[in-house]
Amino acid sequence: MIAEAVLCLALNIYFEARSEDFKSQIAVGQVTLNRVESEKFPDTICEVVKQRNQFSWFWDDKSDVPYEKQAWKDSLALAKMFLEDHRIEVECVSDATHYHADYVRPRWRKAFDRYCKVGKHIFYKDNT
């Protein structure tokens, strides 16, 4: 059986970045964990992932069952690596708590400092 934290992190990586390269998937996982460490977000991975209106895949009323077998295996492996304390990170995302795909322009982005772009995602840090 898969531990709940691994499952939540793997689902977030899968649905947010399964079509991206490994570095982009690491960055998405890293932001999820950065939120857990932040006082501004819930204290567990699953609470962060399920937080209202934070990750669109969780709130879009579509199935949350992974359907791409290899991408799901990769997401699970990466989530396990994160949670087994393997040192994997994308340097420019080290303090990022927010991101969005480069083809959308959410209003909230103006309230944050842009850090970098990794793959199709733009990463931000909350400096408030």
Short mmCIF file of N, CA and C in Angstrom, two decimals:
data_model
loop_
_atom_site.label_atom_id
_atom_site.label_comp_id
_atom_site.label_asym_id
_atom_site.label_seq_id
_atom_site.Cartn_x
_atom_site.Cartn_y
_atom_site.Cartn_z
N MET A 1 0.84 -1.19 0.00
CA MET A 1 0.00 0.00 0.00
C MET A 1 0.88 1.25 0.00
N ILE A 2 0.46 2.26 -0.72
CA ILE A 2 1.21 3.51 -0.83
C ILE A 2 0.85 4.43 0.33
N ALA A 3 1.85 4.97 0.99
CA ALA A 3 1.61 5.92 2.08
C ALA A 3 0.85 7.13 1.55
N GLU A 4 -0.02 7.69 2.38
CA GLU A 4 -0.88 8.80 1.95
C GLU A 4 -0.07 10.00 1.45
N ALA A 5 1.00 10.37 2.14
CA ALA A 5 1.80 11.52 1.72
C ALA A 5 2.44 11.29 0.35
N VAL A 6 2.94 10.09 0.13
CA VAL A 6 3.52 9.75 -1.17
C VAL A 6 2.46 9.84 -2.26
N LEU A 7 1.29 9.30 -1.98
CA LEU A 7 0.20 9.32 -2.95
C LEU A 7 -0.20 10.76 -3.30
N CYS A 8 -0.39 11.60 -2.30
CA CYS A 8 -0.79 12.99 -2.55
C CYS A 8 0.27 13.75 -3.35
N LEU A 9 1.53 13.58 -2.98
CA LEU A 9 2.60 14.27 -3.70
C LEU A 9 2.72 13.75 -5.12
N ALA A 10 2.63 12.44 -5.29
CA ALA A 10 2.71 11.84 -6.63
C ALA A 10 1.56 12.30 -7.51
N LEU A 11 0.36 12.37 -6.97
CA LEU A 11 -0.78 12.85 -7.74
C LEU A 11 -0.59 14.30 -8.17
N ASN A 12 -0.05 15.12 -7.28
CA ASN A 12 0.17 16.52 -7.63
C ASN A 12 1.22 16.65 -8.73
N ILE A 13 2.30 15.91 -8.61
CA ILE A 13 3.33 15.93 -9.65
C ILE A 13 2.74 15.43 -10.97
N TYR A 14 2.00 14.35 -10.90
CA TYR A 14 1.40 13.76 -12.11
C TYR A 14 0.46 14.74 -12.81
N PHE A 15 -0.50 15.26 -12.08
CA PHE A 15 -1.50 16.10 -12.72
C PHE A 15 -1.00 17.50 -13.06
N GLU A 16 0.01 17.97 -12.38
CA GLU A 16 0.54 19.30 -12.66
C GLU A 16 1.65 19.29 -13.71
N ALA A 17 2.38 18.17 -13.83
CA ALA A 17 3.58 18.22 -14.68
C ALA A 17 3.92 16.92 -15.40
N ARG A 18 2.99 16.02 -15.57
CA ARG A 18 3.33 14.72 -16.17
C ARG A 18 3.88 14.83 -17.59
N SER A 19 3.51 15.87 -18.31
CA SER A 19 3.99 16.01 -19.69
C SER A 19 5.30 16.81 -19.75
N GLU A 20 5.79 17.22 -18.61
CA GLU A 20 7.02 18.01 -18.53
C GLU A 20 8.24 17.11 -18.34
N ASP A 21 9.42 17.71 -18.46
CA ASP A 21 10.65 16.95 -18.22
C ASP A 21 10.86 16.75 -16.71
N PHE A 22 11.85 15.96 -16.37
CA PHE A 22 12.13 15.59 -14.98
C PHE A 22 12.38 16.83 -14.12
N LYS A 23 13.13 17.79 -14.62
CA LYS A 23 13.43 19.01 -13.86
C LYS A 23 12.14 19.76 -13.51
N SER A 24 11.22 19.84 -14.42
CA SER A 24 9.94 20.51 -14.18
C SER A 24 9.11 19.77 -13.13
N GLN A 25 9.15 18.46 -13.20
CA GLN A 25 8.42 17.66 -12.21
C GLN A 25 9.02 17.83 -10.82
N ILE A 26 10.34 17.90 -10.76
CA ILE A 26 11.00 18.16 -9.48
C ILE A 26 10.55 19.51 -8.93
N ALA A 27 10.51 20.52 -9.79
CA ALA A 27 10.13 21.87 -9.36
C ALA A 27 8.71 21.89 -8.78
N VAL A 28 7.78 21.19 -9.41
CA VAL A 28 6.41 21.14 -8.90
C VAL A 28 6.37 20.44 -7.54
N GLY A 29 7.08 19.34 -7.43
CA GLY A 29 7.14 18.64 -6.14
C GLY A 29 7.77 19.51 -5.07
N GLN A 30 8.79 20.23 -5.44
CA GLN A 30 9.50 21.10 -4.51
C GLN A 30 8.58 22.20 -3.98
N VAL A 31 7.79 22.81 -4.84
CA VAL A 31 6.85 23.85 -4.40
C VAL A 31 5.84 23.26 -3.42
N THR A 32 5.37 22.07 -3.70
CA THR A 32 4.42 21.42 -2.79
C THR A 32 5.04 21.29 -1.40
N LEU A 33 6.29 20.85 -1.34
CA LEU A 33 6.97 20.69 -0.05
C LEU A 33 7.32 22.04 0.57
N ASN A 34 7.64 23.04 -0.26
CA ASN A 34 7.89 24.38 0.27
C ASN A 34 6.65 24.91 0.99
N ARG A 35 5.49 24.60 0.46
CA ARG A 35 4.25 25.05 1.09
C ARG A 35 4.05 24.36 2.44
N VAL A 36 4.38 23.09 2.52
CA VAL A 36 4.26 22.37 3.79
C VAL A 36 5.15 23.03 4.85
N GLU A 37 6.32 23.48 4.45
CA GLU A 37 7.26 24.11 5.37
C GLU A 37 6.90 25.55 5.72
N SER A 38 6.04 26.18 4.93
CA SER A 38 5.65 27.57 5.15
C SER A 38 4.55 27.66 6.21
N GLU A 39 4.62 28.72 7.00
CA GLU A 39 3.58 28.97 8.01
C GLU A 39 2.27 29.40 7.38
N LYS A 40 2.29 29.77 6.10
CA LYS A 40 1.09 30.28 5.42
C LYS A 40 0.22 29.19 4.81
N PHE A 41 0.67 27.94 4.89
CA PHE A 41 -0.04 26.83 4.29
C PHE A 41 -0.22 25.71 5.30
N PRO A 42 -1.07 24.75 4.99
CA PRO A 42 -1.26 23.61 5.90
C PRO A 42 0.04 22.85 6.16
N ASP A 43 0.01 21.99 7.17
CA ASP A 43 1.22 21.32 7.65
C ASP A 43 1.51 19.96 7.03
N THR A 44 0.61 19.44 6.21
CA THR A 44 0.87 18.13 5.60
C THR A 44 0.76 18.24 4.08
N ILE A 45 1.38 17.31 3.41
CA ILE A 45 1.34 17.30 1.94
C ILE A 45 -0.09 17.18 1.44
N CYS A 46 -0.86 16.27 2.00
CA CYS A 46 -2.23 16.08 1.51
C CYS A 46 -3.09 17.31 1.77
N GLU A 47 -2.91 17.96 2.91
CA GLU A 47 -3.68 19.18 3.18
C GLU A 47 -3.29 20.29 2.20
N VAL A 48 -2.02 20.39 1.87
CA VAL A 48 -1.56 21.39 0.89
C VAL A 48 -2.18 21.10 -0.48
N VAL A 49 -2.10 19.86 -0.91
CA VAL A 49 -2.61 19.49 -2.24
C VAL A 49 -4.12 19.71 -2.33
N LYS A 50 -4.83 19.42 -1.26
CA LYS A 50 -6.29 19.49 -1.27
C LYS A 50 -6.83 20.86 -0.84
N GLN A 51 -5.94 21.78 -0.53
CA GLN A 51 -6.39 23.11 -0.09
C GLN A 51 -7.25 23.76 -1.18
N ARG A 52 -8.34 24.32 -0.76
CA ARG A 52 -9.33 24.90 -1.70
C ARG A 52 -8.69 25.84 -2.71
N ASN A 53 -8.97 25.57 -3.97
CA ASN A 53 -8.58 26.42 -5.10
C ASN A 53 -7.08 26.64 -5.27
N GLN A 54 -6.28 25.69 -4.85
CA GLN A 54 -4.84 25.84 -5.00
C GLN A 54 -4.30 25.11 -6.22
N PHE A 55 -4.67 23.87 -6.40
CA PHE A 55 -4.21 23.10 -7.55
C PHE A 55 -5.44 22.72 -8.37
N SER A 56 -5.49 23.21 -9.57
CA SER A 56 -6.71 23.12 -10.38
C SER A 56 -7.16 21.68 -10.62
N TRP A 57 -6.25 20.75 -10.77
CA TRP A 57 -6.64 19.37 -11.06
C TRP A 57 -7.51 18.78 -9.95
N PHE A 58 -7.29 19.22 -8.72
CA PHE A 58 -8.04 18.66 -7.59
C PHE A 58 -9.47 19.21 -7.53
N TRP A 59 -9.66 20.38 -8.12
CA TRP A 59 -10.96 21.07 -8.02
C TRP A 59 -11.70 21.15 -9.36
N ASP A 60 -11.28 20.40 -10.37
CA ASP A 60 -11.89 20.55 -11.70
C ASP A 60 -13.03 19.57 -12.00
N ASP A 61 -13.44 18.80 -11.02
CA ASP A 61 -14.53 17.83 -11.17
C ASP A 61 -14.26 16.74 -12.21
N LYS A 62 -12.99 16.56 -12.56
CA LYS A 62 -12.60 15.47 -13.45
C LYS A 62 -12.03 14.33 -12.61
N SER A 63 -11.86 13.20 -13.21
CA SER A 63 -11.30 12.05 -12.51
C SER A 63 -9.88 12.35 -12.03
N ASP A 64 -9.58 11.92 -10.83
CA ASP A 64 -8.23 12.08 -10.27
C ASP A 64 -7.49 10.74 -10.27
N VAL A 65 -7.85 9.88 -11.17
CA VAL A 65 -7.19 8.59 -11.33
C VAL A 65 -6.19 8.70 -12.48
N PRO A 66 -4.90 8.49 -12.19
CA PRO A 66 -3.89 8.57 -13.26
C PRO A 66 -4.17 7.54 -14.35
N TYR A 67 -4.02 7.97 -15.59
CA TYR A 67 -4.32 7.08 -16.72
C TYR A 67 -3.11 6.82 -17.61
N GLU A 68 -2.04 7.56 -17.43
CA GLU A 68 -0.82 7.31 -18.20
C GLU A 68 0.14 6.51 -17.31
N LYS A 69 0.25 5.22 -17.61
CA LYS A 69 0.96 4.28 -16.74
C LYS A 69 2.40 4.69 -16.42
N GLN A 70 3.20 5.00 -17.44
CA GLN A 70 4.60 5.34 -17.19
C GLN A 70 4.74 6.67 -16.44
N ALA A 71 3.93 7.64 -16.81
CA ALA A 71 3.98 8.94 -16.11
C ALA A 71 3.61 8.77 -14.64
N TRP A 72 2.66 7.89 -14.35
CA TRP A 72 2.27 7.64 -12.96
C TRP A 72 3.41 6.95 -12.20
N LYS A 73 4.05 5.97 -12.82
CA LYS A 73 5.20 5.31 -12.19
C LYS A 73 6.30 6.32 -11.89
N ASP A 74 6.57 7.21 -12.85
CA ASP A 74 7.60 8.24 -12.66
C ASP A 74 7.23 9.19 -11.52
N SER A 75 5.97 9.59 -11.46
CA SER A 75 5.52 10.50 -10.40
C SER A 75 5.63 9.85 -9.03
N LEU A 76 5.26 8.59 -8.94
CA LEU A 76 5.40 7.85 -7.68
C LEU A 76 6.86 7.74 -7.26
N ALA A 77 7.72 7.41 -8.20
CA ALA A 77 9.14 7.27 -7.89
C ALA A 77 9.72 8.60 -7.40
N LEU A 78 9.35 9.69 -8.04
CA LEU A 78 9.85 11.00 -7.64
C LEU A 78 9.32 11.38 -6.26
N ALA A 79 8.04 11.14 -6.00
CA ALA A 79 7.47 11.44 -4.69
C ALA A 79 8.18 10.65 -3.60
N LYS A 80 8.46 9.40 -3.85
CA LYS A 80 9.19 8.58 -2.88
C LYS A 80 10.59 9.13 -2.64
N MET A 81 11.24 9.56 -3.70
CA MET A 81 12.58 10.14 -3.55
C MET A 81 12.54 11.38 -2.66
N PHE A 82 11.57 12.24 -2.90
CA PHE A 82 11.42 13.44 -2.06
C PHE A 82 11.23 13.05 -0.60
N LEU A 83 10.38 12.11 -0.34
CA LEU A 83 10.02 11.77 1.04
C LEU A 83 11.02 10.85 1.73
N GLU A 84 11.96 10.32 0.97
CA GLU A 84 13.04 9.54 1.58
C GLU A 84 14.27 10.42 1.80
N ASP A 85 14.05 11.73 1.74
CA ASP A 85 15.09 12.73 2.00
C ASP A 85 16.24 12.71 1.01
N HIS A 86 15.98 12.27 -0.20
CA HIS A 86 17.01 12.41 -1.22
C HIS A 86 17.10 13.88 -1.58
N ARG A 87 18.28 14.37 -1.78
CA ARG A 87 18.49 15.79 -2.05
C ARG A 87 18.25 16.05 -3.54
N ILE A 88 17.03 16.37 -3.88
CA ILE A 88 16.70 16.71 -5.26
C ILE A 88 16.00 18.05 -5.25
N GLU A 89 16.50 18.96 -6.06
CA GLU A 89 15.87 20.27 -6.12
C GLU A 89 16.28 21.01 -7.38
N VAL A 90 15.50 22.00 -7.68
CA VAL A 90 15.80 22.94 -8.75
C VAL A 90 16.14 24.23 -8.03
N GLU A 91 17.37 24.69 -8.17
CA GLU A 91 17.87 25.80 -7.36
C GLU A 91 16.97 27.03 -7.38
N CYS A 92 16.50 27.44 -8.53
CA CYS A 92 15.73 28.68 -8.59
C CYS A 92 14.34 28.55 -7.97
N VAL A 93 13.95 27.34 -7.59
CA VAL A 93 12.63 27.12 -7.00
C VAL A 93 12.75 26.91 -5.49
N SER A 94 13.93 27.07 -4.93
CA SER A 94 14.18 26.72 -3.54
C SER A 94 13.23 27.38 -2.54
N ASP A 95 12.78 28.60 -2.79
CA ASP A 95 11.85 29.27 -1.89
C ASP A 95 10.49 29.55 -2.52
N ALA A 96 10.26 29.05 -3.70
CA ALA A 96 9.00 29.33 -4.40
C ALA A 96 7.83 28.62 -3.72
N THR A 97 6.71 29.31 -3.66
CA THR A 97 5.50 28.73 -3.08
C THR A 97 4.33 28.74 -4.06
N HIS A 98 4.53 29.34 -5.22
CA HIS A 98 3.45 29.43 -6.21
C HIS A 98 4.01 29.22 -7.62
N TYR A 99 3.16 28.77 -8.50
CA TYR A 99 3.52 28.67 -9.91
C TYR A 99 2.25 28.62 -10.73
N HIS A 100 2.43 28.84 -12.00
CA HIS A 100 1.33 28.65 -12.95
C HIS A 100 1.94 28.29 -14.29
N ALA A 101 1.12 27.70 -15.13
CA ALA A 101 1.56 27.38 -16.49
C ALA A 101 1.77 28.67 -17.27
N ASP A 102 2.69 28.65 -18.21
CA ASP A 102 3.03 29.88 -18.94
C ASP A 102 1.95 30.34 -19.91
N TYR A 103 0.94 29.52 -20.11
CA TYR A 103 -0.13 29.91 -21.03
C TYR A 103 -1.35 30.52 -20.30
N VAL A 104 -1.25 30.70 -18.98
CA VAL A 104 -2.31 31.39 -18.23
C VAL A 104 -1.71 32.60 -17.53
N ARG A 105 -2.55 33.55 -17.16
CA ARG A 105 -2.10 34.76 -16.47
C ARG A 105 -3.01 35.02 -15.27
N PRO A 106 -2.82 34.28 -14.20
CA PRO A 106 -3.68 34.48 -13.02
C PRO A 106 -3.46 35.86 -12.39
N ARG A 107 -4.52 36.40 -11.85
CA ARG A 107 -4.43 37.73 -11.22
C ARG A 107 -3.46 37.76 -10.06
N TRP A 108 -3.37 36.66 -9.31
CA TRP A 108 -2.55 36.65 -8.11
C TRP A 108 -1.06 36.84 -8.39
N ARG A 109 -0.63 36.61 -9.63
CA ARG A 109 0.82 36.65 -9.94
C ARG A 109 1.44 38.01 -9.64
N LYS A 110 0.67 39.07 -9.72
CA LYS A 110 1.20 40.42 -9.51
C LYS A 110 1.58 40.67 -8.05
N ALA A 111 1.06 39.85 -7.16
CA ALA A 111 1.33 40.03 -5.73
C ALA A 111 2.60 39.31 -5.29
N PHE A 112 3.26 38.61 -6.21
CA PHE A 112 4.43 37.81 -5.86
C PHE A 112 5.63 38.20 -6.70
N ASP A 113 6.80 37.82 -6.21
CA ASP A 113 8.04 38.05 -6.95
C ASP A 113 8.30 36.85 -7.86
N ARG A 114 8.45 37.12 -9.14
CA ARG A 114 8.75 36.04 -10.09
C ARG A 114 10.18 35.57 -9.88
N TYR A 115 10.34 34.25 -9.81
CA TYR A 115 11.66 33.67 -9.63
C TYR A 115 12.26 33.22 -10.95
N CYS A 116 11.59 32.28 -11.58
CA CYS A 116 12.16 31.70 -12.77
C CYS A 116 11.10 30.92 -13.53
N LYS A 117 11.49 30.46 -14.69
CA LYS A 117 10.64 29.59 -15.49
C LYS A 117 11.36 28.26 -15.65
N VAL A 118 10.63 27.20 -15.41
CA VAL A 118 11.15 25.85 -15.59
C VAL A 118 10.13 25.11 -16.44
N GLY A 119 10.53 24.70 -17.61
CA GLY A 119 9.59 24.06 -18.52
C GLY A 119 8.47 25.02 -18.86
N LYS A 120 7.24 24.58 -18.68
CA LYS A 120 6.08 25.41 -18.98
C LYS A 120 5.50 26.12 -17.76
N HIS A 121 6.23 26.10 -16.64
CA HIS A 121 5.73 26.73 -15.42
C HIS A 121 6.60 27.92 -15.01
N ILE A 122 5.92 28.95 -14.51
CA ILE A 122 6.59 30.14 -13.98
C ILE A 122 6.43 30.10 -12.46
N PHE A 123 7.53 30.28 -11.75
CA PHE A 123 7.55 30.11 -10.29
C PHE A 123 7.70 31.46 -9.60
N TYR A 124 7.05 31.55 -8.42
CA TYR A 124 7.00 32.80 -7.65
C TYR A 124 7.26 32.55 -6.18
N LYS A 125 7.72 33.61 -5.53
CA LYS A 125 7.90 33.59 -4.08
C LYS A 125 6.99 34.66 -3.47
N ASP A 126 6.39 34.33 -2.36
CA ASP A 126 5.55 35.26 -1.61
C ASP A 126 6.45 36.07 -0.69
N ASN A 127 6.57 37.35 -0.92
CA ASN A 127 7.42 38.20 -0.08
C ASN A 127 6.63 39.07 0.88
N THR A 128 5.39 38.67 1.15
CA THR A 128 4.58 39.48 2.07
C THR A 128 4.78 39.06 3.49
#
